[in-house]
Amino acid sequence: MFDTLSDRLSGAFRTLRGKTRLTDADIDATAREIRLALLEADVNLAVVKDFIAAVKERAHGAELAGALNPGQQIVKIVNDELVTILGGQARPLRFAKRPPTVIMLAGLQGSGKTTLAGKLGKWLKDQGHSPLLVAADLQRPNAVTQLQVVGERAGVHVFAPEPGNGTGDPVQVARQSILHAMSKLYDVVIVDTAGRLGVDAELMQQAADIRDAVKPTEILFVVDAMIGQDAVNTARAFADGVGFDGVVLSKLDGDARGGAALSIARVTGKPIMFASNGEGLGDFDAFYPDRMASRILGMGDILTLIEQAEKTFDAEESAKATQKLLSGKGGEFGLDDFLQQMQAVRRMGPLSKILGMMPGMGQMKDQIAGIDEREIDRIEAIIYSMTPAERTNPKMLDGSRRARIAKGSGTQVSDVNSLVNRFFEARKMMQSLAGGGMPGMPGVRRPAVKQAPKKKGNKVSGNPAKRTGAPAAKAVEPAAPASASGRPQPSEADLAKAVGDFQLPAELQQLFNPKSNGPR
């Protein structure tokens, strides 16, 4: 969603690189580019004015004058102000001191409330709670049935005493759900209400009646992040008619410009608490303003990546795989282990999404977009067509075995050859990474320099005074600082150059990019 905005902001910062001093003209020109980028992203005009004023005030102040790198300091200022307009600190969900906690969902028609109710229910269940979904949307056709289907997929119970489709009293259903939750010991009740428009006085009154009946702990306003400024206007109308405590952004994976996400927290004064960024029930999480600002500026989201990895990877299995790589016996790490780790990565989400969270990957959008997810399906089919012995020791794969595997997996022999060759190369790279090395990094794992053999001939005394015709002593140059292991440490300039020149290793690029494998 924020790709266009990220590109425009990166272009604005590109002119500042390498400058040791910024003039007022440089700051004004950069602020002008940022203003245009935000306006093109459909950010609220008042929010843009406040944002630019804050950036220019800080940039013209002593904060920038004392910076060693003014260009980077501008990026930091913009990042801080983005965090501010996105709400500042993350606001966690409040829970009632005496269960059940009642959460009421409200929003526009088509904003995705019913699906989001299932996502929120699953998220709470994963947190150790016992949620109950309440079908109080009796207006929209088949809304009750949809909630029941979503609840079944999420593994969350649904309270639906009325069939809906225009019949039944939603206020009575909401009231009954609280008694049902108390009797069945549900600790969280999620009430899905009918979609409404800001100008629909009848439905706005119905929402207010449901609020008065269940006295919710939290009222969450669900906003479709793709509808731009209209989301802000609707939020204002709903805040005046019913009120809400927090915002949930849905459809963040869309291709809209993202103005609603950058405007609604500042305009309404209510925090963004959750964000939904996919079709799956697991594509839902708490909203962190600092992490979103980091993504917008192309700096990745390493904390979210770590959290997803902790949820997905089996620590014991990962430790075993690492031990195999570190053992020095490369043959112990086989295709079964490789497939297991690859499947764990895939459970975290699409590879393009995972790589997009890594710092510095904003400049490699085209390469990331070129990753073919179907290549993993082909890799799985090839590996599953092997015998256990072949997976353990791929070196035993001769021509006849490879032909059998290709036939069993519905691929070509060239595909099997390519996978096996890429596996050996990837294993070498992973062994290097697991051992703490990085191919191509200066000062890391350099091979020991062999000493020149001693020349036979006349012995020379160690006392310079006794030498005849000894050359003048050379000036001693300071040695490069060494680490505890004795290896020379790279200078800051070397590290900066290495990080700036870093690209995905060729083995990884070939592994997931079918274009490098030739036509199929």
Short mmCIF file of C-alpha atoms in Angstrom, two decimals:
data_model
loop_
_atom_site.label_atom_id
_atom_site.label_comp_id
_atom_site.label_asym_id
_atom_site.label_seq_id
_atom_site.Cartn_x
_atom_site.Cartn_y
_atom_site.Cartn_z
CA MET A 1 0.00 0.00 0.00
CA PHE A 2 2.78 2.44 0.87
CA ASP A 3 5.12 1.56 -2.02
CA THR A 4 4.45 4.77 -3.95
CA LEU A 5 4.83 6.92 -0.85
CA SER A 6 8.05 5.08 0.08
CA ASP A 7 9.50 5.64 -3.40
CA ARG A 8 8.67 9.36 -3.32
CA LEU A 9 10.19 9.82 0.14
CA SER A 10 13.32 7.89 -0.88
CA GLY A 11 13.67 10.16 -3.89
CA ALA A 12 13.38 13.22 -1.64
CA PHE A 13 16.14 11.94 0.66
CA ARG A 14 18.43 10.86 -2.18
CA THR A 15 19.55 14.43 -2.88
CA LEU A 16 20.75 14.79 0.73
CA ARG A 17 23.24 11.92 0.64
CA GLY A 18 26.85 12.86 1.15
CA LYS A 19 26.17 16.42 2.20
CA THR A 20 27.94 17.57 5.34
CA ARG A 21 25.92 20.77 5.60
CA LEU A 22 22.36 21.56 4.56
CA THR A 23 21.28 25.02 3.56
CA ASP A 24 17.83 26.47 4.11
CA ALA A 25 17.18 25.93 0.41
CA ASP A 26 17.99 22.21 0.76
CA ILE A 27 15.60 21.86 3.69
CA ASP A 28 12.81 23.75 1.90
CA ALA A 29 13.24 21.69 -1.27
CA THR A 30 13.13 18.43 0.70
CA ALA A 31 10.06 19.58 2.64
CA ARG A 32 8.35 20.46 -0.65
CA GLU A 33 8.97 16.96 -2.01
CA ILE A 34 7.69 15.38 1.20
CA ARG A 35 4.55 17.56 1.05
CA LEU A 36 3.84 16.45 -2.52
CA ALA A 37 4.42 12.80 -1.59
CA LEU A 38 1.93 12.99 1.30
CA LEU A 39 -0.70 14.82 -0.73
CA GLU A 40 -0.42 12.26 -3.53
CA ALA A 41 -0.93 9.57 -0.90
CA ASP A 42 -4.29 11.22 -0.08
CA VAL A 43 -3.24 12.27 3.42
CA ASN A 44 -5.52 14.83 5.05
CA LEU A 45 -4.46 18.39 4.20
CA ALA A 46 -4.46 19.58 7.80
CA VAL A 47 -2.30 16.62 8.79
CA VAL A 48 0.16 17.40 5.96
CA LYS A 49 0.47 21.04 7.04
CA ASP A 50 1.17 20.10 10.66
CA PHE A 51 3.63 17.42 9.60
CA ILE A 52 5.65 19.69 7.30
CA ALA A 53 5.68 22.50 9.86
CA ALA A 54 7.05 20.16 12.53
CA VAL A 55 9.74 18.75 10.21
CA LYS A 56 10.92 22.20 9.09
CA GLU A 57 10.97 23.54 12.65
CA ARG A 58 13.18 20.70 13.84
CA ALA A 59 15.36 20.78 10.71
CA HIS A 60 16.10 24.51 11.06
CA GLY A 61 16.86 24.15 14.76
CA ALA A 62 19.96 23.19 16.69
CA GLU A 63 19.05 19.51 16.36
CA LEU A 64 20.24 19.47 12.74
CA ALA A 65 23.14 21.89 13.20
CA GLY A 66 24.87 19.56 15.67
CA ALA A 67 24.38 16.41 13.63
CA LEU A 68 27.39 14.64 12.13
CA ASN A 69 25.32 13.58 9.12
CA PRO A 70 22.55 16.12 8.41
CA GLY A 71 21.01 13.97 5.66
CA GLN A 72 20.48 11.02 8.00
CA GLN A 73 19.20 13.38 10.68
CA ILE A 74 16.47 14.59 8.30
CA VAL A 75 15.40 10.98 7.80
CA LYS A 76 15.29 10.53 11.58
CA ILE A 77 13.16 13.67 11.99
CA VAL A 78 10.71 12.48 9.32
CA ASN A 79 10.56 9.05 10.98
CA ASP A 80 9.79 10.60 14.38
CA GLU A 81 7.03 12.78 12.94
CA LEU A 82 5.51 9.80 11.06
CA VAL A 83 5.37 7.90 14.34
CA THR A 84 3.62 10.90 15.90
CA ILE A 85 0.87 11.20 13.28
CA LEU A 86 0.34 7.43 13.39
CA GLY A 87 -0.48 7.65 17.07
CA GLY A 88 2.84 7.64 18.93
CA GLN A 89 2.84 4.63 21.24
CA ALA A 90 1.04 1.36 20.55
CA ARG A 91 -2.18 1.11 22.57
CA PRO A 92 -2.93 -2.41 23.83
CA LEU A 93 -6.42 -3.82 24.16
CA ARG A 94 -8.10 -3.14 27.51
CA PHE A 95 -9.69 -6.02 29.36
CA ALA A 96 -12.48 -5.78 31.92
CA LYS A 97 -11.54 -6.37 35.54
CA ARG A 98 -14.52 -8.67 35.76
CA PRO A 99 -15.11 -10.90 32.67
CA PRO A 100 -16.44 -10.92 30.11
CA THR A 101 -14.64 -8.18 28.20
CA VAL A 102 -17.07 -6.84 25.56
CA ILE A 103 -15.67 -5.60 22.24
CA MET A 104 -18.08 -3.93 19.83
CA LEU A 105 -17.17 -3.69 16.14
CA ALA A 106 -18.68 -0.97 13.99
CA GLY A 107 -17.95 0.66 10.68
CA LEU A 108 -18.98 1.25 7.10
CA GLN A 109 -20.72 -1.28 4.92
CA GLY A 110 -18.13 -3.45 3.18
CA SER A 111 -15.26 -2.47 5.49
CA GLY A 112 -14.65 -6.12 6.39
CA LYS A 113 -16.08 -6.23 9.94
CA THR A 114 -17.36 -9.81 9.80
CA THR A 115 -14.08 -11.26 8.53
CA LEU A 116 -12.19 -9.08 10.98
CA ALA A 117 -14.32 -10.42 13.84
CA GLY A 118 -13.01 -13.90 13.03
CA LYS A 119 -9.43 -12.62 12.81
CA LEU A 120 -9.72 -10.85 16.15
CA GLY A 121 -11.29 -13.95 17.70
CA LYS A 122 -8.43 -16.14 16.47
CA TRP A 123 -5.84 -13.61 17.65
CA LEU A 124 -7.40 -13.55 21.13
CA LYS A 125 -7.60 -17.34 21.20
CA ASP A 126 -3.90 -17.55 20.36
CA GLN A 127 -3.29 -15.16 23.27
CA GLY A 128 -4.91 -17.67 25.64
CA HIS A 129 -8.41 -16.18 25.83
CA SER A 130 -11.78 -17.82 25.25
CA PRO A 131 -13.64 -15.52 22.81
CA LEU A 132 -17.27 -15.65 21.64
CA LEU A 133 -18.45 -14.09 18.37
CA VAL A 134 -21.93 -12.54 18.38
CA ALA A 135 -23.95 -12.25 15.16
CA ALA A 136 -25.71 -8.91 15.73
CA ASP A 137 -25.65 -7.92 12.04
CA LEU A 138 -29.20 -8.87 11.11
CA GLN A 139 -29.50 -6.43 8.20
CA ARG A 140 -27.12 -7.68 5.52
CA PRO A 141 -28.16 -10.87 3.69
CA ASN A 142 -26.30 -13.96 4.91
CA ALA A 143 -24.22 -11.95 7.37
CA VAL A 144 -25.04 -14.45 10.15
CA THR A 145 -24.06 -17.40 7.96
CA GLN A 146 -20.82 -15.70 6.98
CA LEU A 147 -19.89 -15.13 10.63
CA GLN A 148 -20.63 -18.78 11.43
CA VAL A 149 -18.35 -19.92 8.60
CA VAL A 150 -15.58 -17.54 9.65
CA GLY A 151 -15.93 -18.61 13.28
CA GLU A 152 -15.67 -22.28 12.33
CA ARG A 153 -12.49 -21.60 10.32
CA ALA A 154 -11.01 -19.66 13.24
CA GLY A 155 -12.01 -22.27 15.81
CA VAL A 156 -14.12 -19.74 17.73
CA HIS A 157 -17.71 -20.28 18.90
CA VAL A 158 -20.50 -18.11 17.47
CA PHE A 159 -23.68 -16.98 19.24
CA ALA A 160 -26.38 -16.64 16.57
CA PRO A 161 -29.94 -17.09 17.92
CA GLU A 162 -31.50 -15.20 14.97
CA PRO A 163 -31.21 -16.10 11.26
CA GLY A 164 -30.83 -12.47 10.20
CA ASN A 165 -31.67 -11.39 6.63
CA GLY A 166 -33.74 -8.51 7.97
CA THR A 167 -35.44 -10.34 10.86
CA GLY A 168 -34.69 -10.20 14.57
CA ASP A 169 -33.71 -7.55 17.09
CA PRO A 170 -29.92 -6.95 17.16
CA VAL A 171 -30.11 -5.14 20.49
CA GLN A 172 -31.80 -8.15 22.13
CA VAL A 173 -29.24 -10.52 20.56
CA ALA A 174 -26.37 -8.44 21.94
CA ARG A 175 -27.97 -8.37 25.40
CA GLN A 176 -28.54 -12.14 25.42
CA SER A 177 -24.95 -12.80 24.35
CA ILE A 178 -23.59 -11.36 27.59
CA LEU A 179 -25.69 -13.74 29.70
CA HIS A 180 -24.67 -16.65 27.44
CA ALA A 181 -20.97 -15.75 27.79
CA MET A 182 -21.21 -15.58 31.58
CA SER A 183 -22.94 -18.96 31.79
CA LYS A 184 -20.46 -20.65 29.44
CA LEU A 185 -17.38 -18.89 30.89
CA TYR A 186 -16.30 -16.99 27.78
CA ASP A 187 -13.96 -14.18 28.85
CA VAL A 188 -14.22 -12.03 25.67
CA VAL A 189 -17.37 -11.19 23.66
CA ILE A 190 -16.96 -9.74 20.15
CA VAL A 191 -20.16 -8.15 18.86
CA ASP A 192 -20.39 -7.87 15.06
CA THR A 193 -22.85 -5.08 14.20
CA ALA A 194 -24.44 -4.04 10.92
CA GLY A 195 -22.59 -1.79 8.51
CA ARG A 196 -23.89 1.72 8.39
CA LEU A 197 -23.40 5.09 6.75
CA GLY A 198 -22.73 8.33 8.58
CA VAL A 199 -25.95 9.83 7.22
CA ASP A 200 -28.12 6.83 8.23
CA ALA A 201 -29.71 8.09 11.43
CA GLU A 202 -31.67 4.86 12.07
CA LEU A 203 -28.66 2.57 11.99
CA MET A 204 -26.57 5.05 13.97
CA GLN A 205 -29.27 4.99 16.67
CA GLN A 206 -29.25 1.17 16.56
CA ALA A 207 -25.50 1.18 17.22
CA ALA A 208 -26.00 3.53 20.15
CA ASP A 209 -28.70 1.23 21.55
CA ILE A 210 -26.38 -1.80 21.29
CA ARG A 211 -23.67 0.21 23.05
CA ASP A 212 -26.04 1.08 25.90
CA ALA A 213 -27.26 -2.54 26.17
CA VAL A 214 -23.88 -4.29 26.43
CA LYS A 215 -21.71 -1.44 27.82
CA PRO A 216 -18.62 -2.48 25.82
CA THR A 217 -15.14 -2.29 27.25
CA GLU A 218 -13.83 -1.31 23.80
CA ILE A 219 -15.63 0.06 20.73
CA LEU A 220 -13.48 -0.52 17.65
CA PHE A 221 -14.17 1.35 14.45
CA VAL A 222 -13.22 -0.75 11.42
CA VAL A 223 -11.85 1.33 8.54
CA ASP A 224 -11.15 0.17 5.01
CA ALA A 225 -7.65 1.57 4.43
CA MET A 226 -8.30 1.78 0.67
CA ILE A 227 -11.05 4.40 0.69
CA GLY A 228 -8.91 7.44 1.50
CA GLN A 229 -10.36 10.67 2.86
CA ASP A 230 -13.92 9.34 3.09
CA ALA A 231 -12.77 7.07 5.92
CA VAL A 232 -11.81 10.14 7.94
CA ASN A 233 -15.17 11.84 7.32
CA THR A 234 -17.09 8.69 8.30
CA ALA A 235 -14.99 8.27 11.44
CA ARG A 236 -15.85 11.80 12.48
CA ALA A 237 -19.56 11.19 11.94
CA PHE A 238 -19.46 7.94 13.89
CA ALA A 239 -17.47 9.54 16.70
CA ASP A 240 -20.17 12.20 17.05
CA GLY A 241 -23.07 9.73 16.87
CA VAL A 242 -21.83 6.72 18.86
CA GLY A 243 -18.20 7.20 19.81
CA PHE A 244 -15.34 4.71 19.65
CA ASP A 245 -12.13 3.94 21.53
CA GLY A 246 -9.80 2.73 18.79
CA VAL A 247 -9.42 2.10 15.08
CA VAL A 248 -8.82 -1.13 13.17
CA LEU A 249 -7.37 -0.79 9.66
CA SER A 250 -8.46 -3.48 7.22
CA LYS A 251 -7.15 -4.26 3.70
CA LEU A 252 -3.68 -2.84 4.31
CA ASP A 253 -2.43 -5.27 1.66
CA GLY A 254 -4.32 -3.35 -1.05
CA ASP A 255 -2.76 -1.10 -3.66
CA ALA A 256 -4.41 2.15 -2.56
CA ARG A 257 -2.37 5.17 -1.49
CA GLY A 258 -2.76 4.75 2.27
CA GLY A 259 -3.96 8.24 3.15
CA ALA A 260 -6.52 6.94 5.64
CA ALA A 261 -3.86 5.14 7.67
CA LEU A 262 -1.76 8.30 7.92
CA SER A 263 -4.68 10.62 8.68
CA ILE A 264 -7.24 8.95 10.86
CA ALA A 265 -5.28 8.75 14.13
CA ARG A 266 -4.38 12.46 14.06
CA VAL A 267 -7.79 13.68 12.88
CA THR A 268 -9.93 11.61 15.27
CA GLY A 269 -7.52 11.60 18.20
CA LYS A 270 -8.10 7.84 18.59
CA PRO A 271 -5.28 5.29 18.33
CA ILE A 272 -4.94 2.66 15.61
CA MET A 273 -4.98 -0.58 17.60
CA PHE A 274 -4.99 -3.37 15.01
CA ALA A 275 -4.23 -3.86 11.34
CA SER A 276 -5.35 -6.52 8.88
CA ASN A 277 -3.05 -7.05 5.90
CA GLY A 278 -4.26 -10.15 4.05
CA GLU A 279 -7.06 -12.59 3.32
CA GLY A 280 -5.94 -15.26 5.79
CA LEU A 281 -7.27 -15.37 9.33
CA GLY A 282 -3.69 -15.10 10.59
CA ASP A 283 -3.03 -11.88 8.65
CA PHE A 284 -3.90 -9.73 11.64
CA ASP A 285 -1.85 -8.19 14.42
CA ALA A 286 -1.52 -5.29 16.82
CA PHE A 287 -0.57 -1.97 15.23
CA TYR A 288 2.80 -0.43 16.11
CA PRO A 289 3.26 3.15 14.84
CA ASP A 290 7.07 3.00 14.97
CA ARG A 291 7.19 -0.20 12.92
CA MET A 292 4.79 1.18 10.32
CA ALA A 293 6.84 4.36 10.00
CA SER A 294 9.96 2.26 9.53
CA ARG A 295 8.27 0.32 6.70
CA ILE A 296 7.12 3.52 4.99
CA LEU A 297 10.68 4.85 4.99
CA GLY A 298 12.02 1.59 3.56
CA MET A 299 13.89 0.61 6.72
CA GLY A 300 12.11 -2.71 7.19
CA ASP A 301 10.34 -4.13 10.20
CA ILE A 302 12.77 -6.49 11.84
CA LEU A 303 10.84 -6.73 15.15
CA THR A 304 7.68 -8.02 13.46
CA LEU A 305 9.82 -10.43 11.44
CA ILE A 306 11.37 -11.79 14.62
CA GLU A 307 7.97 -12.18 16.29
CA GLN A 308 6.60 -14.09 13.30
CA ALA A 309 9.66 -16.31 13.27
CA GLU A 310 9.24 -17.09 16.97
CA LYS A 311 5.63 -18.11 16.35
CA THR A 312 6.46 -20.24 13.31
CA PHE A 313 9.78 -21.95 13.91
CA ASP A 314 10.21 -24.92 16.22
CA ALA A 315 13.15 -23.94 18.39
CA GLU A 316 14.25 -27.53 18.98
CA GLU A 317 14.15 -28.48 15.30
CA SER A 318 15.96 -25.28 14.30
CA ALA A 319 18.65 -25.98 16.90
CA LYS A 320 19.14 -29.47 15.48
CA ALA A 321 19.46 -28.12 11.94
CA THR A 322 21.98 -25.51 13.10
CA GLN A 323 23.98 -28.16 14.93
CA LYS A 324 24.15 -30.22 11.74
CA LEU A 325 25.52 -27.24 9.87
CA LEU A 326 28.06 -26.43 12.60
CA SER A 327 29.19 -30.02 13.09
CA GLY A 328 31.54 -29.78 10.15
CA LYS A 329 29.94 -32.79 8.50
CA GLY A 330 28.06 -31.19 5.63
CA GLY A 331 26.46 -34.49 4.66
CA GLU A 332 24.41 -34.54 7.87
CA PHE A 333 22.30 -31.60 6.72
CA GLY A 334 20.13 -33.19 4.06
CA LEU A 335 17.23 -32.28 1.85
CA ASP A 336 14.72 -33.26 4.58
CA ASP A 337 16.20 -30.61 6.89
CA PHE A 338 16.31 -28.09 4.07
CA LEU A 339 12.66 -28.72 3.19
CA GLN A 340 11.60 -28.46 6.83
CA GLN A 341 13.27 -25.06 7.25
CA MET A 342 11.88 -23.83 3.93
CA GLN A 343 8.33 -24.85 4.91
CA ALA A 344 8.73 -23.04 8.23
CA VAL A 345 9.71 -19.87 6.37
CA ARG A 346 6.71 -20.29 4.09
CA ARG A 347 4.35 -20.53 7.07
CA MET A 348 5.43 -17.02 8.02
CA GLY A 349 3.78 -15.73 4.83
CA PRO A 350 4.70 -14.99 1.23
CA LEU A 351 8.44 -14.72 0.65
CA SER A 352 8.02 -11.28 -0.90
CA LYS A 353 6.33 -10.07 2.28
CA ILE A 354 9.03 -11.58 4.52
CA LEU A 355 11.91 -10.12 2.51
CA GLY A 356 10.12 -6.76 2.43
CA MET A 357 10.41 -6.58 6.23
CA MET A 358 14.20 -6.85 6.10
CA PRO A 359 16.14 -3.57 6.37
CA GLY A 360 17.46 -2.26 3.08
CA MET A 361 15.18 -4.39 0.92
CA GLY A 362 13.14 -1.37 -0.17
CA GLN A 363 15.67 -0.84 -2.95
CA MET A 364 15.17 -4.40 -4.25
CA LYS A 365 11.42 -4.31 -4.85
CA ASP A 366 11.71 -5.52 -8.43
CA GLN A 367 13.82 -8.54 -7.48
CA ILE A 368 11.50 -9.39 -4.58
CA ALA A 369 8.43 -9.04 -6.78
CA GLY A 370 10.03 -11.48 -9.23
CA ILE A 371 10.08 -14.31 -6.69
CA ASP A 372 7.85 -17.15 -7.89
CA GLU A 373 6.07 -18.81 -4.94
CA ARG A 374 5.25 -21.80 -7.17
CA GLU A 375 8.94 -22.65 -7.27
CA ILE A 376 8.64 -23.86 -3.67
CA ASP A 377 5.81 -26.21 -4.70
CA ARG A 378 8.08 -27.67 -7.39
CA ILE A 379 10.92 -28.05 -4.89
CA GLU A 380 8.61 -29.88 -2.48
CA ALA A 381 7.38 -32.21 -5.22
CA ILE A 382 10.94 -33.11 -6.23
CA ILE A 383 12.11 -33.75 -2.67
CA TYR A 384 9.01 -35.81 -1.79
CA SER A 385 9.72 -38.00 -4.86
CA MET A 386 13.04 -39.06 -3.34
CA THR A 387 13.61 -41.98 -0.98
CA PRO A 388 14.64 -41.23 2.64
CA ALA A 389 18.18 -42.34 1.86
CA GLU A 390 18.38 -40.00 -1.13
CA ARG A 391 17.14 -37.05 0.91
CA THR A 392 19.73 -37.76 3.60
CA ASN A 393 22.61 -38.11 1.12
CA PRO A 394 21.89 -36.28 -2.16
CA LYS A 395 25.35 -37.23 -3.44
CA MET A 396 24.05 -40.70 -4.22
CA LEU A 397 21.69 -39.33 -6.89
CA ASP A 398 22.99 -40.73 -10.16
CA GLY A 399 21.42 -40.35 -13.61
CA SER A 400 18.84 -43.15 -13.29
CA ARG A 401 17.69 -41.97 -9.86
CA ARG A 402 17.29 -38.41 -11.09
CA ALA A 403 15.24 -39.60 -14.07
CA ARG A 404 12.95 -41.53 -11.71
CA ILE A 405 12.54 -38.51 -9.41
CA ALA A 406 11.73 -36.22 -12.34
CA LYS A 407 9.06 -38.63 -13.56
CA GLY A 408 7.55 -38.99 -10.08
CA SER A 409 7.41 -35.23 -9.48
CA GLY A 410 6.15 -34.27 -12.93
CA THR A 411 9.24 -32.22 -13.70
CA GLN A 412 12.24 -32.46 -16.00
CA VAL A 413 15.60 -34.04 -15.20
CA SER A 414 17.14 -30.60 -15.63
CA ASP A 415 14.89 -29.35 -12.80
CA VAL A 416 16.16 -32.09 -10.49
CA ASN A 417 19.76 -31.35 -11.46
CA SER A 418 19.21 -27.65 -10.84
CA LEU A 419 17.68 -28.24 -7.40
CA VAL A 420 20.45 -30.57 -6.26
CA ASN A 421 23.18 -28.22 -7.47
CA ARG A 422 21.52 -25.24 -5.84
CA PHE A 423 21.08 -27.20 -2.61
CA PHE A 424 24.81 -27.93 -2.40
CA GLU A 425 25.61 -24.27 -3.03
CA ALA A 426 22.99 -23.10 -0.50
CA ARG A 427 24.32 -25.56 2.07
CA LYS A 428 27.81 -24.14 1.71
CA MET A 429 26.44 -20.64 2.18
CA MET A 430 24.32 -21.63 5.20
CA GLN A 431 27.31 -23.35 6.81
CA SER A 432 29.27 -20.13 6.42
CA LEU A 433 26.43 -18.04 7.87
CA ALA A 434 25.77 -20.48 10.72
CA GLY A 435 29.46 -20.39 11.59
CA GLY A 436 29.42 -16.61 11.88
CA GLY A 437 30.95 -15.80 8.53
CA MET A 438 29.62 -13.68 5.68
CA PRO A 439 31.05 -14.32 2.24
CA GLY A 440 32.65 -11.21 0.83
CA MET A 441 32.68 -9.24 4.10
CA PRO A 442 36.10 -7.65 4.72
CA GLY A 443 38.03 -8.83 7.76
CA VAL A 444 35.79 -11.86 8.33
CA ARG A 445 37.10 -15.41 8.04
CA ARG A 446 40.05 -14.48 5.91
CA PRO A 447 42.31 -17.41 5.11
CA ALA A 448 45.56 -17.50 6.97
CA VAL A 449 48.47 -16.10 5.02
CA LYS A 450 51.22 -18.66 4.59
CA GLN A 451 54.64 -17.48 5.67
CA ALA A 452 57.35 -17.46 3.06
CA PRO A 453 59.86 -20.28 3.49
CA LYS A 454 63.11 -19.32 5.08
CA LYS A 455 65.96 -18.85 2.66
CA LYS A 456 69.02 -20.88 3.21
CA GLY A 457 72.28 -18.96 3.27
CA ASN A 458 74.58 -17.02 5.55
CA LYS A 459 73.15 -16.41 8.98
CA VAL A 460 72.70 -12.82 10.06
CA SER A 461 73.20 -11.79 13.64
CA GLY A 462 70.23 -10.51 15.56
CA ASN A 463 72.32 -7.60 16.83
CA PRO A 464 72.06 -4.68 14.36
CA ALA A 465 75.46 -3.45 15.52
CA LYS A 466 77.12 -6.64 14.32
CA ARG A 467 75.47 -6.62 10.89
CA THR A 468 77.55 -5.53 7.92
CA GLY A 469 75.77 -3.65 5.21
CA ALA A 470 72.40 -3.96 6.97
CA PRO A 471 69.73 -1.71 5.44
CA ALA A 472 68.31 1.14 7.47
CA ALA A 473 65.47 0.17 9.77
CA LYS A 474 62.06 0.79 8.24
CA ALA A 475 59.47 2.85 10.02
CA VAL A 476 57.06 0.65 11.90
CA GLU A 477 53.48 1.09 10.70
CA PRO A 478 50.67 0.72 13.23
CA ALA A 479 48.96 -2.65 12.94
CA ALA A 480 45.27 -2.96 12.28
CA PRO A 481 43.30 -3.55 15.48
CA ALA A 482 42.67 -7.21 16.12
CA SER A 483 39.77 -8.98 17.74
CA ALA A 484 40.02 -11.41 20.64
CA SER A 485 40.45 -14.23 18.14
CA GLY A 486 43.44 -12.50 16.57
CA ARG A 487 41.72 -11.64 13.31
CA PRO A 488 42.17 -8.06 12.00
CA GLN A 489 39.02 -5.98 12.37
CA PRO A 490 37.62 -4.12 9.34
CA SER A 491 37.58 -0.35 9.44
CA GLU A 492 34.33 1.62 9.54
CA ALA A 493 34.87 2.63 5.91
CA ASP A 494 35.24 -1.03 4.89
CA LEU A 495 32.07 -2.01 6.75
CA ALA A 496 30.11 0.90 5.29
CA LYS A 497 31.20 -0.06 1.78
CA ALA A 498 30.35 -3.72 2.37
CA VAL A 499 26.88 -2.93 3.73
CA GLY A 500 26.20 -0.47 0.91
CA ASP A 501 27.22 -3.05 -1.71
CA PHE A 502 25.30 -5.92 -0.06
CA GLN A 503 22.95 -7.93 -2.23
CA LEU A 504 21.16 -11.20 -1.76
CA PRO A 505 23.65 -14.05 -2.27
CA ALA A 506 23.48 -15.54 -5.75
CA GLU A 507 22.49 -18.91 -4.30
CA LEU A 508 19.34 -17.46 -2.72
CA GLN A 509 18.50 -15.45 -5.83
CA GLN A 510 18.78 -18.58 -7.96
CA LEU A 511 16.92 -20.73 -5.46
CA PHE A 512 13.65 -18.79 -5.64
CA ASN A 513 13.92 -17.11 -9.04
CA PRO A 514 12.86 -19.52 -11.78
CA LYS A 515 14.02 -17.11 -14.46
CA SER A 516 17.59 -18.07 -13.66
CA ASN A 517 16.81 -21.71 -14.39
CA GLY A 518 16.00 -21.20 -18.04
CA PRO A 519 12.72 -22.06 -19.79
CA ARG A 520 10.69 -24.92 -18.47
#
